[in-house]
Amino acid sequence: MSVVEQYARVHIVTDADIPAEEQDAVPVILRYDPDSDPRSVRVRLPGREAHEWTFSRSLLEQGLRAPAGNEEIRVWPCGRVQAVVEFHSAQGVSVVQFETKALMRFLRRTYLAAEAPVPH
């Protein structure tokens, strides 16, 4: 099966100090590796202390329809065209606004990758 990697531009709101250039739309990497963990997705946030979050693909999917989450990650729709993902860590909270279309396209690609036949 093949790895799905997609770039998206997001707005990050955080309680940590970040440079002014990172307060505008910034690129993040969405990643899915069905061989490594077929039930999880990863989101890599940019910055000096870039961090990659791994969480349930179903949490992301549920959060596009209604608020969903756990202790570290919360996802909810924000109007018709945006979704919010909130990341909690010992360093603080980062709130990331995505275009819903980008997350839906990513999820669709992950399901296609998971269904792809294995080459012989």
PDB file of N, CA, C and O in Angstrom, residues 34-79:
ATOM      1  N   PRO A  34      -0.622   3.380   5.541  1.00  0.00           N
ATOM      2  CA  PRO A  34      -1.419   2.202   5.865  1.00  0.00           C
ATOM      3  C   PRO A  34      -0.588   1.005   6.305  1.00  0.00           C
ATOM      4  O   PRO A  34      -1.092   0.133   7.009  1.00  0.00           O
ATOM      5  N   ASP A  35       0.671   0.948   5.910  1.00  0.00           N
ATOM      6  CA  ASP A  35       1.519  -0.165   6.339  1.00  0.00           C
ATOM      7  C   ASP A  35       1.963  -0.004   7.791  1.00  0.00           C
ATOM      8  O   ASP A  35       2.094  -0.972   8.527  1.00  0.00           O
ATOM      9  N   SER A  36       2.210   1.220   8.194  1.00  0.00           N
ATOM     10  CA  SER A  36       2.677   1.505   9.543  1.00  0.00           C
ATOM     11  C   SER A  36       1.528   1.469  10.557  1.00  0.00           C
ATOM     12  O   SER A  36       1.632   0.834  11.594  1.00  0.00           O
ATOM     13  N   ASP A  37       0.445   2.197  10.258  1.00  0.00           N
ATOM     14  CA  ASP A  37      -0.698   2.263  11.171  1.00  0.00           C
ATOM     15  C   ASP A  37      -1.940   2.628  10.362  1.00  0.00           C
ATOM     16  O   ASP A  37      -2.209   3.802  10.136  1.00  0.00           O
ATOM     17  N   PRO A  38      -2.715   1.637   9.928  1.00  0.00           N
ATOM     18  CA  PRO A  38      -3.842   1.893   9.033  1.00  0.00           C
ATOM     19  C   PRO A  38      -5.004   2.652   9.664  1.00  0.00           C
ATOM     20  O   PRO A  38      -5.889   3.106   8.960  1.00  0.00           O
ATOM     21  N   ARG A  39      -5.005   2.819  10.968  1.00  0.00           N
ATOM     22  CA  ARG A  39      -6.108   3.527  11.625  1.00  0.00           C
ATOM     23  C   ARG A  39      -5.769   4.960  12.004  1.00  0.00           C
ATOM     24  O   ARG A  39      -6.610   5.674  12.526  1.00  0.00           O
ATOM     25  N   SER A  40      -4.534   5.395  11.743  1.00  0.00           N
ATOM     26  CA  SER A  40      -4.100   6.717  12.198  1.00  0.00           C
ATOM     27  C   SER A  40      -3.661   7.616  11.058  1.00  0.00           C
ATOM     28  O   SER A  40      -3.235   7.151  10.011  1.00  0.00           O
ATOM     29  N   VAL A  41      -3.762   8.909  11.322  1.00  0.00           N
ATOM     30  CA  VAL A  41      -3.238   9.930  10.416  1.00  0.00           C
ATOM     31  C   VAL A  41      -2.250  10.779  11.211  1.00  0.00           C
ATOM     32  O   VAL A  41      -2.246  10.763  12.445  1.00  0.00           O
ATOM     33  N   ARG A  42      -1.422  11.514  10.487  1.00  0.00           N
ATOM     34  CA  ARG A  42      -0.434  12.386  11.133  1.00  0.00           C
ATOM     35  C   ARG A  42      -0.569  13.788  10.568  1.00  0.00           C
ATOM     36  O   ARG A  42      -0.826  13.970   9.383  1.00  0.00           O
ATOM     37  N   VAL A  43      -0.361  14.755  11.434  1.00  0.00           N
ATOM     38  CA  VAL A  43      -0.337  16.159  11.028  1.00  0.00           C
ATOM     39  C   VAL A  43       0.969  16.736  11.551  1.00  0.00           C
ATOM     40  O   VAL A  43       1.248  16.665  12.747  1.00  0.00           O
ATOM     41  N   ARG A  44       1.768  17.279  10.641  1.00  0.00           N
ATOM     42  CA  ARG A  44       3.042  17.884  11.031  1.00  0.00           C
ATOM     43  C   ARG A  44       2.903  19.396  10.961  1.00  0.00           C
ATOM     44  O   ARG A  44       2.669  19.961   9.891  1.00  0.00           O
ATOM     45  N   LEU A  45       3.048  20.027  12.124  1.00  0.00           N
ATOM     46  CA  LEU A  45       2.982  21.478  12.216  1.00  0.00           C
ATOM     47  C   LEU A  45       4.359  22.067  11.969  1.00  0.00           C
ATOM     48  O   LEU A  45       5.368  21.477  12.343  1.00  0.00           O
ATOM     49  N   PRO A  46       4.419  23.239  11.348  1.00  0.00           N
ATOM     50  CA  PRO A  46       5.711  23.869  11.054  1.00  0.00           C
ATOM     51  C   PRO A  46       6.251  24.620  12.263  1.00  0.00           C
ATOM     52  O   PRO A  46       5.617  24.675  13.314  1.00  0.00           O
ATOM     53  N   GLY A  47       7.409  25.196  12.085  1.00  0.00           N
ATOM     54  CA  GLY A  47       7.975  26.059  13.114  1.00  0.00           C
ATOM     55  C   GLY A  47       9.311  25.577  13.602  1.00  0.00           C
ATOM     56  O   GLY A  47       9.806  24.523  13.200  1.00  0.00           O
ATOM     57  N   ARG A  48       9.874  26.387  14.469  1.00  0.00           N
ATOM     58  CA  ARG A  48      11.190  26.056  15.021  1.00  0.00           C
ATOM     59  C   ARG A  48      11.158  24.730  15.765  1.00  0.00           C
ATOM     60  O   ARG A  48      12.102  23.968  15.764  1.00  0.00           O
ATOM     61  N   GLU A  49      10.067  24.490  16.430  1.00  0.00           N
ATOM     62  CA  GLU A  49       9.920  23.234  17.171  1.00  0.00           C
ATOM     63  C   GLU A  49       8.798  22.435  16.528  1.00  0.00           C
ATOM     64  O   GLU A  49       7.789  22.138  17.157  1.00  0.00           O
ATOM     65  N   ALA A  50       8.980  22.110  15.260  1.00  0.00           N
ATOM     66  CA  ALA A  50       7.948  21.385  14.515  1.00  0.00           C
ATOM     67  C   ALA A  50       7.555  20.126  15.276  1.00  0.00           C
ATOM     68  O   ALA A  50       8.385  19.464  15.890  1.00  0.00           O
ATOM     69  N   HIS A  51       6.273  19.848  15.234  1.00  0.00           N
ATOM     70  CA  HIS A  51       5.772  18.692  15.964  1.00  0.00           C
ATOM     71  C   HIS A  51       4.830  17.906  15.067  1.00  0.00           C
ATOM     72  O   HIS A  51       4.054  18.486  14.315  1.00  0.00           O
ATOM     73  N   GLU A  52       4.914  16.605  15.137  1.00  0.00           N
ATOM     74  CA  GLU A  52       4.018  15.745  14.377  1.00  0.00           C
ATOM     75  C   GLU A  52       3.060  15.069  15.338  1.00  0.00           C
ATOM     76  O   GLU A  52       3.489  14.440  16.305  1.00  0.00           O
ATOM     77  N   TRP A  53       1.777  15.220  15.068  1.00  0.00           N
ATOM     78  CA  TRP A  53       0.727  14.630  15.887  1.00  0.00           C
ATOM     79  C   TRP A  53       0.160  13.418  15.169  1.00  0.00           C
ATOM     80  O   TRP A  53      -0.126  13.479  13.979  1.00  0.00           O
ATOM     81  N   THR A  54      -0.021  12.328  15.882  1.00  0.00           N
ATOM     82  CA  THR A  54      -0.635  11.127  15.335  1.00  0.00           C
ATOM     83  C   THR A  54      -1.931  10.886  16.091  1.00  0.00           C
ATOM     84  O   THR A  54      -1.942  10.914  17.322  1.00  0.00           O
ATOM     85  N   PHE A  55      -3.002  10.676  15.328  1.00  0.00           N
ATOM     86  CA  PHE A  55      -4.291  10.427  15.969  1.00  0.00           C
ATOM     87  C   PHE A  55      -5.190   9.634  15.031  1.00  0.00           C
ATOM     88  O   PHE A  55      -4.876   9.432  13.861  1.00  0.00           O
ATOM     89  N   SER A  56      -6.294   9.193  15.552  1.00  0.00           N
ATOM     90  CA  SER A  56      -7.211   8.320  14.846  1.00  0.00           C
ATOM     91  C   SER A  56      -7.806   8.977  13.601  1.00  0.00           C
ATOM     92  O   SER A  56      -8.282  10.111  13.652  1.00  0.00           O
ATOM     93  N   ARG A  57      -7.778   8.253  12.513  1.00  0.00           N
ATOM     94  CA  ARG A  57      -8.401   8.733  11.276  1.00  0.00           C
ATOM     95  C   ARG A  57      -9.897   8.919  11.493  1.00  0.00           C
ATOM     96  O   ARG A  57     -10.496   9.875  10.992  1.00  0.00           O
ATOM     97  N   SER A  58     -10.515   8.048  12.281  1.00  0.00           N
ATOM     98  CA  SER A  58     -11.952   8.187  12.538  1.00  0.00           C
ATOM     99  C   SER A  58     -12.254   9.443  13.352  1.00  0.00           C
ATOM    100  O   SER A  58     -13.307  10.058  13.170  1.00  0.00           O
ATOM    101  N   LEU A  59     -11.344   9.859  14.238  1.00  0.00           N
ATOM    102  CA  LEU A  59     -11.530  11.108  14.981  1.00  0.00           C
ATOM    103  C   LEU A  59     -11.584  12.293  14.017  1.00  0.00           C
ATOM    104  O   LEU A  59     -12.440  13.170  14.139  1.00  0.00           O
ATOM    105  N   LEU A  60     -10.689  12.310  13.049  1.00  0.00           N
ATOM    106  CA  LEU A  60     -10.684  13.385  12.059  1.00  0.00           C
ATOM    107  C   LEU A  60     -11.989  13.376  11.265  1.00  0.00           C
ATOM    108  O   LEU A  60     -12.625  14.420  11.080  1.00  0.00           O
ATOM    109  N   GLU A  61     -12.409  12.212  10.843  1.00  0.00           N
ATOM    110  CA  GLU A  61     -13.642  12.106  10.065  1.00  0.00           C
ATOM    111  C   GLU A  61     -14.857  12.532  10.884  1.00  0.00           C
ATOM    112  O   GLU A  61     -15.700  13.312  10.409  1.00  0.00           O
ATOM    113  N   GLN A  62     -14.957  12.081  12.118  1.00  0.00           N
ATOM    114  CA  GLN A  62     -16.083  12.459  12.981  1.00  0.00           C
ATOM    115  C   GLN A  62     -16.103  13.960  13.244  1.00  0.00           C
ATOM    116  O   GLN A  62     -17.159  14.580  13.269  1.00  0.00           O
ATOM    117  N   GLY A  63     -14.924  14.535  13.442  1.00  0.00           N
ATOM    118  CA  GLY A  63     -14.823  15.950  13.752  1.00  0.00           C
ATOM    119  C   GLY A  63     -15.213  16.872  12.618  1.00  0.00           C
ATOM    120  O   GLY A  63     -15.463  18.058  12.839  1.00  0.00           O
ATOM    121  N   LEU A  64     -15.277  16.354  11.398  1.00  0.00           N
ATOM    122  CA  LEU A  64     -15.734  17.179  10.283  1.00  0.00           C
ATOM    123  C   LEU A  64     -17.254  17.343  10.286  1.00  0.00           C
ATOM    124  O   LEU A  64     -17.786  18.253   9.662  1.00  0.00           O
ATOM    125  N   ARG A  65     -17.947  16.470  11.019  1.00  0.00           N
ATOM    126  CA  ARG A  65     -19.418  16.524  11.089  1.00  0.00           C
ATOM    127  C   ARG A  65     -19.917  17.133  12.395  1.00  0.00           C
ATOM    128  O   ARG A  65     -20.937  17.805  12.418  1.00  0.00           O
ATOM    129  N   ALA A  66     -19.218  16.857  13.496  1.00  0.00           N
ATOM    130  CA  ALA A  66     -19.636  17.324  14.824  1.00  0.00           C
ATOM    131  C   ALA A  66     -18.406  17.309  15.726  1.00  0.00           C
ATOM    132  O   ALA A  66     -17.440  16.588  15.444  1.00  0.00           O
ATOM    133  N   PRO A  67     -18.417  18.082  16.807  1.00  0.00           N
ATOM    134  CA  PRO A  67     -17.246  18.091  17.689  1.00  0.00           C
ATOM    135  C   PRO A  67     -16.882  16.687  18.163  1.00  0.00           C
ATOM    136  O   PRO A  67     -17.745  15.887  18.543  1.00  0.00           O
ATOM    137  N   ALA A  68     -15.585  16.378  18.105  1.00  0.00           N
ATOM    138  CA  ALA A  68     -15.068  15.075  18.525  1.00  0.00           C
ATOM    139  C   ALA A  68     -13.687  15.306  19.109  1.00  0.00           C
ATOM    140  O   ALA A  68     -13.012  16.277  18.779  1.00  0.00           O
ATOM    141  N   GLY A  69     -13.256  14.399  19.975  1.00  0.00           N
ATOM    142  CA  GLY A  69     -11.912  14.572  20.490  1.00  0.00           C
ATOM    143  C   GLY A  69     -11.562  13.650  21.633  1.00  0.00           C
ATOM    144  O   GLY A  69     -12.352  12.822  22.063  1.00  0.00           O
ATOM    145  N   ASN A  70     -10.332  13.847  22.089  1.00  0.00           N
ATOM    146  CA  ASN A  70      -9.819  13.141  23.239  1.00  0.00           C
ATOM    147  C   ASN A  70      -9.023  14.144  24.064  1.00  0.00           C
ATOM    148  O   ASN A  70      -9.155  15.351  23.851  1.00  0.00           O
ATOM    149  N   GLU A  71      -8.197  13.685  24.985  1.00  0.00           N
ATOM    150  CA  GLU A  71      -7.459  14.601  25.856  1.00  0.00           C
ATOM    151  C   GLU A  71      -6.451  15.462  25.107  1.00  0.00           C
ATOM    152  O   GLU A  71      -6.191  16.591  25.500  1.00  0.00           O
ATOM    153  N   GLU A  72      -5.872  14.955  24.027  1.00  0.00           N
ATOM    154  CA  GLU A  72      -4.822  15.681  23.319  1.00  0.00           C
ATOM    155  C   GLU A  72      -5.299  16.403  22.065  1.00  0.00           C
ATOM    156  O   GLU A  72      -4.722  17.409  21.675  1.00  0.00           O
ATOM    157  N   ILE A  73      -6.341  15.877  21.413  1.00  0.00           N
ATOM    158  CA  ILE A  73      -6.746  16.412  20.120  1.00  0.00           C
ATOM    159  C   ILE A  73      -8.264  16.538  20.061  1.00  0.00           C
ATOM    160  O   ILE A  73      -8.979  15.607  20.429  1.00  0.00           O
ATOM    161  N   ARG A  74      -8.701  17.700  19.592  1.00  0.00           N
ATOM    162  CA  ARG A  74     -10.129  17.933  19.379  1.00  0.00           C
ATOM    163  C   ARG A  74     -10.313  18.456  17.961  1.00  0.00           C
ATOM    164  O   ARG A  74      -9.506  19.246  17.478  1.00  0.00           O
ATOM    165  N   VAL A  75     -11.408  18.027  17.323  1.00  0.00           N
ATOM    166  CA  VAL A  75     -11.705  18.436  15.956  1.00  0.00           C
ATOM    167  C   VAL A  75     -13.174  18.833  15.912  1.00  0.00           C
ATOM    168  O   VAL A  75     -14.012  18.154  16.498  1.00  0.00           O
ATOM    169  N   TRP A  76     -13.481  19.948  15.217  1.00  0.00           N
ATOM    170  CA  TRP A  76     -14.874  20.334  15.051  1.00  0.00           C
ATOM    171  C   TRP A  76     -15.043  21.174  13.790  1.00  0.00           C
ATOM    172  O   TRP A  76     -14.123  21.844  13.358  1.00  0.00           O
ATOM    173  N   PRO A  77     -16.266  21.112  13.214  1.00  0.00           N
ATOM    174  CA  PRO A  77     -16.541  21.955  12.051  1.00  0.00           C
ATOM    175  C   PRO A  77     -16.660  23.410  12.494  1.00  0.00           C
ATOM    176  O   PRO A  77     -17.100  23.696  13.602  1.00  0.00           O
ATOM    177  N   CYS A  78     -16.270  24.317  11.615  1.00  0.00           N
ATOM    178  CA  CYS A  78     -16.338  25.744  11.904  1.00  0.00           C
ATOM    179  C   CYS A  78     -16.993  26.408  10.695  1.00  0.00           C
ATOM    180  O   CYS A  78     -16.313  26.760   9.729  1.00  0.00           O
ATOM    181  N   GLY A  79     -18.306  26.507  10.725  1.00  0.00           N
ATOM    182  CA  GLY A  79     -19.027  27.010   9.564  1.00  0.00           C
ATOM    183  C   GLY A  79     -19.075  25.952   8.477  1.00  0.00           C
ATOM    184  O   GLY A  79     -18.857  24.771   8.722  1.00  0.00           O
TER     185      GLY A  79
END
